[in-house]
Amino acid sequence: MNSITQFGCLIDNLIEKNVAFACWFPPSSDSPQLIAGSEDDIIFPGSIEQLSRIRGFVFAPFKISNHVPVIVLPPVIHLKGYDQIQSFNPEFLTSASFSRKTKDACISTNFHDYLVCVNHAIEQIHAAKFSKVIVSRRICKEKKNESMGRLFLGMHETNPGVFVFVVNLPGAGLWMGATPELLFRSDGRHAQTVSLAATQPRRPDGRYCWFTKEIEEQAFVSRYTVDVLHRFGFSTYQTKGPQDLETATVAHLKTSFFFSGDPIRERLGEFVEQLCPTPAVCGLPKVEAARFIQDFEPHDRRYYTGFLGPWRLEQSGTDVYVNLRSMEIEDSQYVLYTGGGITARSNPEQEWEETTQKSRTLLNAIEALQGQA
């Protein structure tokens, strides 16, 4: 049994034992990292701002509530690379008390209902209630007896340039995903954030033509990012983009912002709290867009469009990502989430197709594994 196969078996063992853990591949890296601990180690901060004083792997929801809290798993055990991880024996770790039993059977959002919600959003935009809002939907797929370790490795193999993760945490459950969107990165001295929006199917030739709707959609996020930088006193920063960012199935427009990490070294939680949720996953103005999502999306997003990643770790610093291209995994079903940015120029049928294209990141990995059974 080679190291990669052993690694997949370890992930399966951690899930079967119901250990609290987070495992991830950084973008463009073949070296996984793992943080694990006992349920008693876990911290539940009351706000994003409180993260400024905490270290570990953070898993934050779209909207904090008693039922969907911010979760931090401290680095009691922090392993890097296949060799370290496969030599880890989880037997001394106690099982967490939460259950992953399937809740009520998930119902996928159908075409008609999604278009009704998108059309209502466009009407609200024309009525000047807000300028952009993200409308998401769920896709539910039967889970068989496939290995979650193999699924995780398969997602990394087909999505090597993005942040691929699997987490199993009390208060959240088991989640897996492959997100392309960096939220915030800092090593203490240097910091970076990005504005990512607009979507097209990936082209074999890598040549993209972006239309007005897509350019405007991405510009909303960039302008908001600049506003946040100014709130924290950044008068100088560097930008790169907009440029194309390709994933396994789609391409996006991305602008990167580079700035000094020193002014916010002790205010990381406060800074990220101002970024979240970004207009790329909520809309603008945020309060009005969030209210529309709460009132008209028929499902609770839970941790979808929140953020996750290593937070204030000594060597790797902070490297957190928006929770996109993700799914919650229960005993007998996968619950996938996918969404699109709605503006005055949106075409409802095209928005449905965009969410379908995004969902292929997860569905391709699941179907490939189930096809091998």
XYZ file of C-alpha atoms in Angstrom:
373
model
C 0.000 0.000 0.000
C 1.588 3.288 -1.092
C 1.556 6.512 0.919
C -1.353 8.057 -1.018
C -3.508 4.952 -0.539
C -2.637 4.905 3.168
C -3.551 8.566 3.387
C -6.991 7.898 1.908
C -7.541 5.055 4.380
C -6.590 7.350 7.263
C -9.192 9.917 6.165
C -11.780 7.126 6.093
C -10.715 5.994 9.577
C -10.957 9.517 10.989
C -14.457 9.888 9.566
C -15.576 6.427 10.732
C -14.237 7.135 14.228
C -15.872 10.581 14.081
C -12.713 12.445 15.032
C -12.721 16.245 14.886
C -10.290 17.116 12.088
C -9.568 19.304 9.077
C -7.421 18.209 6.156
C -6.538 20.277 3.102
C -4.323 20.699 0.071
C -3.132 24.290 -0.440
C -3.530 25.485 -4.045
C -0.949 24.008 -6.452
C 0.509 21.813 -3.712
C 0.718 18.019 -3.437
C 1.538 18.216 0.274
C -1.592 17.838 2.434
C -1.936 19.243 5.943
C -3.997 17.869 8.816
C -5.172 19.360 12.099
C -6.922 17.019 14.527
C -8.019 17.085 18.135
C -10.587 16.043 20.667
C -14.010 17.609 20.934
C -12.924 19.398 24.130
C -10.204 21.225 22.177
C -12.668 23.037 19.915
C -13.352 26.769 20.333
C -16.617 28.462 19.373
C -15.926 32.221 19.044
C -18.980 34.436 19.280
C -17.859 36.616 16.369
C -15.340 36.808 13.545
C -13.602 39.684 15.343
C -12.712 37.349 18.245
C -10.526 35.332 15.866
C -7.802 37.958 16.306
C -6.790 36.179 19.534
C -7.167 32.564 18.366
C -5.035 30.085 16.391
C -6.128 26.987 14.489
C -8.264 25.890 11.563
C -11.328 28.115 11.249
C -14.672 27.049 9.782
C -17.102 29.973 9.648
C -20.689 30.082 8.324
C -22.403 32.486 5.961
C -24.449 33.768 8.902
C -23.532 33.063 12.523
C -26.253 31.619 14.759
C -26.567 29.285 17.745
C -27.165 26.401 15.347
C -24.417 27.399 12.894
C -21.466 28.724 14.932
C -17.953 29.781 14.056
C -15.697 26.816 14.809
C -11.943 26.782 15.439
C -9.951 23.569 15.839
C -6.666 24.501 17.578
C -3.459 22.891 16.243
C -3.116 20.338 19.023
C -2.031 17.948 16.286
C -0.760 19.628 13.101
C 0.842 17.358 10.513
C 2.263 18.189 7.090
C 2.885 15.882 4.154
C 1.958 12.289 3.440
C 4.735 10.802 5.585
C 3.755 12.626 8.773
C 0.029 12.141 8.261
C 0.114 8.437 7.407
C 2.204 7.718 10.512
C -0.432 9.372 12.715
C -2.425 7.018 14.945
C -5.833 8.498 15.766
C -6.771 5.780 18.250
C -5.990 7.905 21.309
C -8.355 10.655 20.123
C -11.893 10.386 21.446
C -14.817 10.311 19.072
C -16.855 13.483 18.855
C -20.433 13.269 20.088
C -22.202 14.717 17.057
C -23.967 12.585 14.458
C -23.922 12.690 10.671
C -27.183 10.788 10.306
C -29.206 11.881 7.320
C -31.735 14.534 8.181
C -34.951 14.924 6.220
C -34.368 13.874 2.640
C -32.827 16.763 0.738
C -34.899 18.174 -2.108
C -32.946 19.647 -5.015
C -33.958 23.129 -6.130
C -35.863 22.712 -9.375
C -35.519 24.816 -12.501
C -38.850 26.626 -12.080
C -38.278 27.613 -8.442
C -34.779 28.874 -9.132
C -35.949 31.022 -12.037
C -38.766 32.467 -9.928
C -36.217 33.540 -7.297
C -33.823 34.969 -9.901
C -36.613 36.899 -11.633
C -37.714 38.333 -8.309
C -34.126 39.392 -7.601
C -33.929 41.168 -10.965
C -37.220 42.964 -10.221
C -35.820 44.126 -6.869
C -32.659 45.376 -8.577
C -34.713 47.364 -11.091
C -36.653 48.787 -8.137
C -33.290 49.978 -6.679
C -33.500 47.733 -3.590
C -29.929 46.574 -4.220
C -27.504 46.391 -7.152
C -26.415 42.749 -6.943
C -27.423 39.616 -5.060
C -26.251 36.010 -5.106
C -28.967 33.396 -5.456
C -27.958 29.828 -4.587
C -29.554 26.439 -4.976
C -29.064 22.926 -3.652
C -28.407 19.712 -5.542
C -28.992 16.472 -3.667
C -27.316 13.231 -4.710
C -27.477 9.752 -3.285
C -24.436 8.609 -1.341
C -23.458 4.964 -1.638
C -20.525 3.203 0.021
C -17.729 5.131 -1.680
C -14.565 5.999 0.229
C -14.460 9.621 1.374
C -10.677 9.433 1.414
C -10.653 8.448 -2.262
C -13.222 11.130 -3.067
C -11.056 13.758 -1.366
C -7.960 12.625 -3.269
C -9.905 12.521 -6.531
C -11.086 16.094 -6.042
C -7.502 17.212 -5.472
C -6.280 15.342 -8.538
C -8.831 17.034 -10.819
C -8.610 20.451 -9.094
C -4.900 20.872 -8.310
C -4.880 24.682 -8.467
C -7.500 25.337 -5.788
C -7.955 24.837 -2.032
C -9.317 21.291 -1.584
C -10.598 20.397 1.883
C -12.446 17.922 4.046
C -13.558 18.845 7.568
C -15.443 16.911 10.246
C -16.446 19.143 13.142
C -19.052 19.276 15.916
C -21.579 21.954 15.061
C -20.929 21.590 11.334
C -20.711 17.922 10.381
C -18.735 16.536 7.452
C -17.979 18.924 4.567
C -15.828 18.631 1.472
C -15.036 21.048 -1.319
C -12.628 22.578 -3.823
C -12.795 26.359 -3.625
C -10.913 28.707 -5.967
C -11.585 31.914 -4.016
C -8.931 33.215 -1.635
C -10.487 35.452 1.001
C -7.404 36.596 2.909
C -3.754 35.613 3.223
C -1.091 37.020 5.527
C 2.305 35.987 6.826
C 2.359 38.947 9.214
C 4.388 41.288 7.019
C 2.507 40.914 3.744
C -1.200 40.461 3.100
C -3.419 39.671 0.130
C -7.086 39.460 -0.767
C -8.871 38.960 -4.075
C -12.095 39.923 -5.787
C -13.409 36.948 -7.728
C -16.605 36.925 -9.776
C -18.069 36.194 -13.212
C -18.159 32.696 -14.647
C -17.758 31.031 -18.049
C -17.266 27.401 -19.030
C -13.593 26.558 -19.228
C -12.221 26.816 -22.787
C -9.589 24.388 -24.073
C -7.724 27.262 -25.757
C -7.778 29.438 -22.607
C -9.126 32.450 -24.517
C -12.091 34.187 -22.910
C -14.342 37.040 -23.955
C -15.997 38.706 -20.983
C -19.275 40.551 -21.447
C -20.549 43.706 -19.745
C -22.636 41.816 -17.169
C -19.628 39.744 -16.087
C -17.247 42.708 -15.984
C -19.710 44.714 -13.902
C -20.289 41.778 -11.568
C -16.587 41.469 -10.840
C -16.160 45.256 -10.542
C -18.747 45.335 -7.731
C -16.502 43.066 -5.664
C -13.326 45.026 -6.479
C -14.893 48.341 -5.459
C -16.063 46.851 -2.189
C -12.570 45.491 -1.487
C -11.086 48.951 -2.062
C -13.636 50.407 0.382
C -12.575 47.934 3.077
C -8.894 48.738 2.532
C -9.627 52.446 2.912
C -11.587 51.841 6.131
C -8.436 50.348 7.632
C -6.257 53.231 6.497
C -4.572 51.637 3.498
C -3.788 54.504 1.128
C -1.306 52.442 -0.897
C -1.622 48.905 -2.201
C -0.835 47.013 -5.382
C -3.317 45.331 -7.684
C -3.017 42.668 -10.346
C -5.844 42.057 -12.786
C -8.562 41.574 -13.694
C -7.176 38.354 -15.090
C -8.594 34.942 -15.951
C -8.631 32.257 -13.262
C -9.299 28.752 -14.548
C -10.603 25.849 -12.478
C -11.286 22.314 -13.674
C -14.679 23.190 -15.165
C -15.085 26.994 -15.308
C -13.157 30.263 -15.476
C -13.592 33.453 -13.442
C -12.331 37.034 -13.417
C -9.934 37.771 -10.556
C -8.232 40.900 -9.249
C -5.584 40.498 -6.533
C -4.840 43.170 -3.904
C -1.456 43.218 -2.139
C -0.795 45.360 0.954
C 1.181 45.495 4.201
C 0.153 43.084 6.929
C 1.670 45.152 9.746
C -1.251 47.612 10.333
C -3.724 44.764 10.839
C -1.446 42.216 12.515
C -3.507 42.378 15.722
C -6.809 43.085 13.918
C -7.090 40.135 11.546
C -10.509 39.128 12.844
C -11.834 42.659 12.521
C -10.468 42.992 8.992
C -11.914 39.689 7.768
C -15.217 40.479 9.454
C -15.435 43.575 7.249
C -14.667 41.544 4.121
C -17.308 38.892 4.910
C -19.573 38.133 3.323
C -18.078 39.557 0.151
C -20.330 40.872 -2.626
C -19.232 37.787 -4.576
C -21.317 35.556 -2.274
C -23.892 37.978 -0.837
C -24.384 41.124 -2.911
C -24.458 44.916 -2.564
C -25.472 46.679 -0.440
C -24.753 43.767 1.895
C -27.563 44.333 4.391
C -30.272 44.517 1.743
C -28.828 41.606 -0.253
C -28.523 39.442 2.868
C -32.145 40.192 3.751
C -33.263 39.060 0.290
C -31.285 35.815 0.684
C -32.812 35.174 4.096
C -36.342 35.869 2.867
C -36.327 34.170 -0.534
C -33.745 31.381 -0.645
C -35.675 28.260 0.417
C -32.736 26.658 2.227
C -30.229 27.532 4.939
C -26.770 27.979 3.421
C -25.106 26.910 6.686
C -21.346 26.950 5.975
C -21.637 27.420 2.221
C -20.273 30.897 1.311
C -18.704 31.246 4.745
C -14.918 30.824 4.952
C -12.353 28.320 6.143
C -8.666 27.594 6.401
C -5.559 27.792 8.610
C -5.667 30.837 10.852
C -2.636 32.472 12.485
C -0.512 29.324 12.381
C 3.114 30.125 13.158
C 4.752 29.049 9.898
C 1.939 29.087 7.348
C 0.261 32.174 8.798
C -3.329 32.848 7.754
C -4.655 31.454 4.494
C -8.468 31.385 4.414
C -10.842 30.776 1.516
C -14.486 31.394 0.718
C -16.442 28.154 1.135
C -17.478 27.560 -2.499
C -17.827 24.402 -4.635
C -18.688 22.613 -1.410
C -21.098 20.036 -0.025
C -22.303 18.653 3.261
C -21.979 14.875 3.460
C -24.516 12.871 5.454
C -24.894 9.108 5.857
C -26.939 8.539 2.710
C -26.754 11.764 0.706
C -24.573 14.579 -0.560
C -26.025 18.086 -0.258
C -24.278 20.303 -2.835
C -24.550 24.099 -2.920
C -24.053 26.305 -5.965
C -24.964 29.906 -6.766
C -24.608 32.807 -9.154
C -24.399 36.590 -9.039
C -27.578 38.340 -10.199
C -27.437 41.850 -11.633
C -29.772 43.959 -13.754
C -28.260 42.338 -16.866
C -28.793 38.737 -15.734
C -30.579 36.181 -17.878
C -32.359 33.681 -15.575
C -31.865 30.653 -17.833
C -28.169 31.460 -18.216
C -27.850 31.813 -14.435
C -29.274 28.303 -14.028
C -26.755 26.986 -16.547
C -23.912 28.750 -14.727
C -24.816 27.077 -11.428
C -24.984 23.749 -13.243
C -21.476 24.250 -14.638
C -20.136 25.114 -11.191
C -21.696 21.993 -9.677
C -19.673 19.774 -12.019
C -16.599 20.305 -9.813
C -18.245 18.098 -7.189
C -20.516 15.933 -9.322
C -17.698 14.854 -11.635
C -15.661 13.611 -8.664
C -18.615 11.777 -7.107
C -19.753 10.177 -10.361
C -16.220 9.110 -11.288
C -15.863 7.314 -7.950
C -19.320 5.762 -8.044
C -18.633 4.570 -11.597
C -15.657 2.558 -10.322
C -17.784 0.610 -7.846
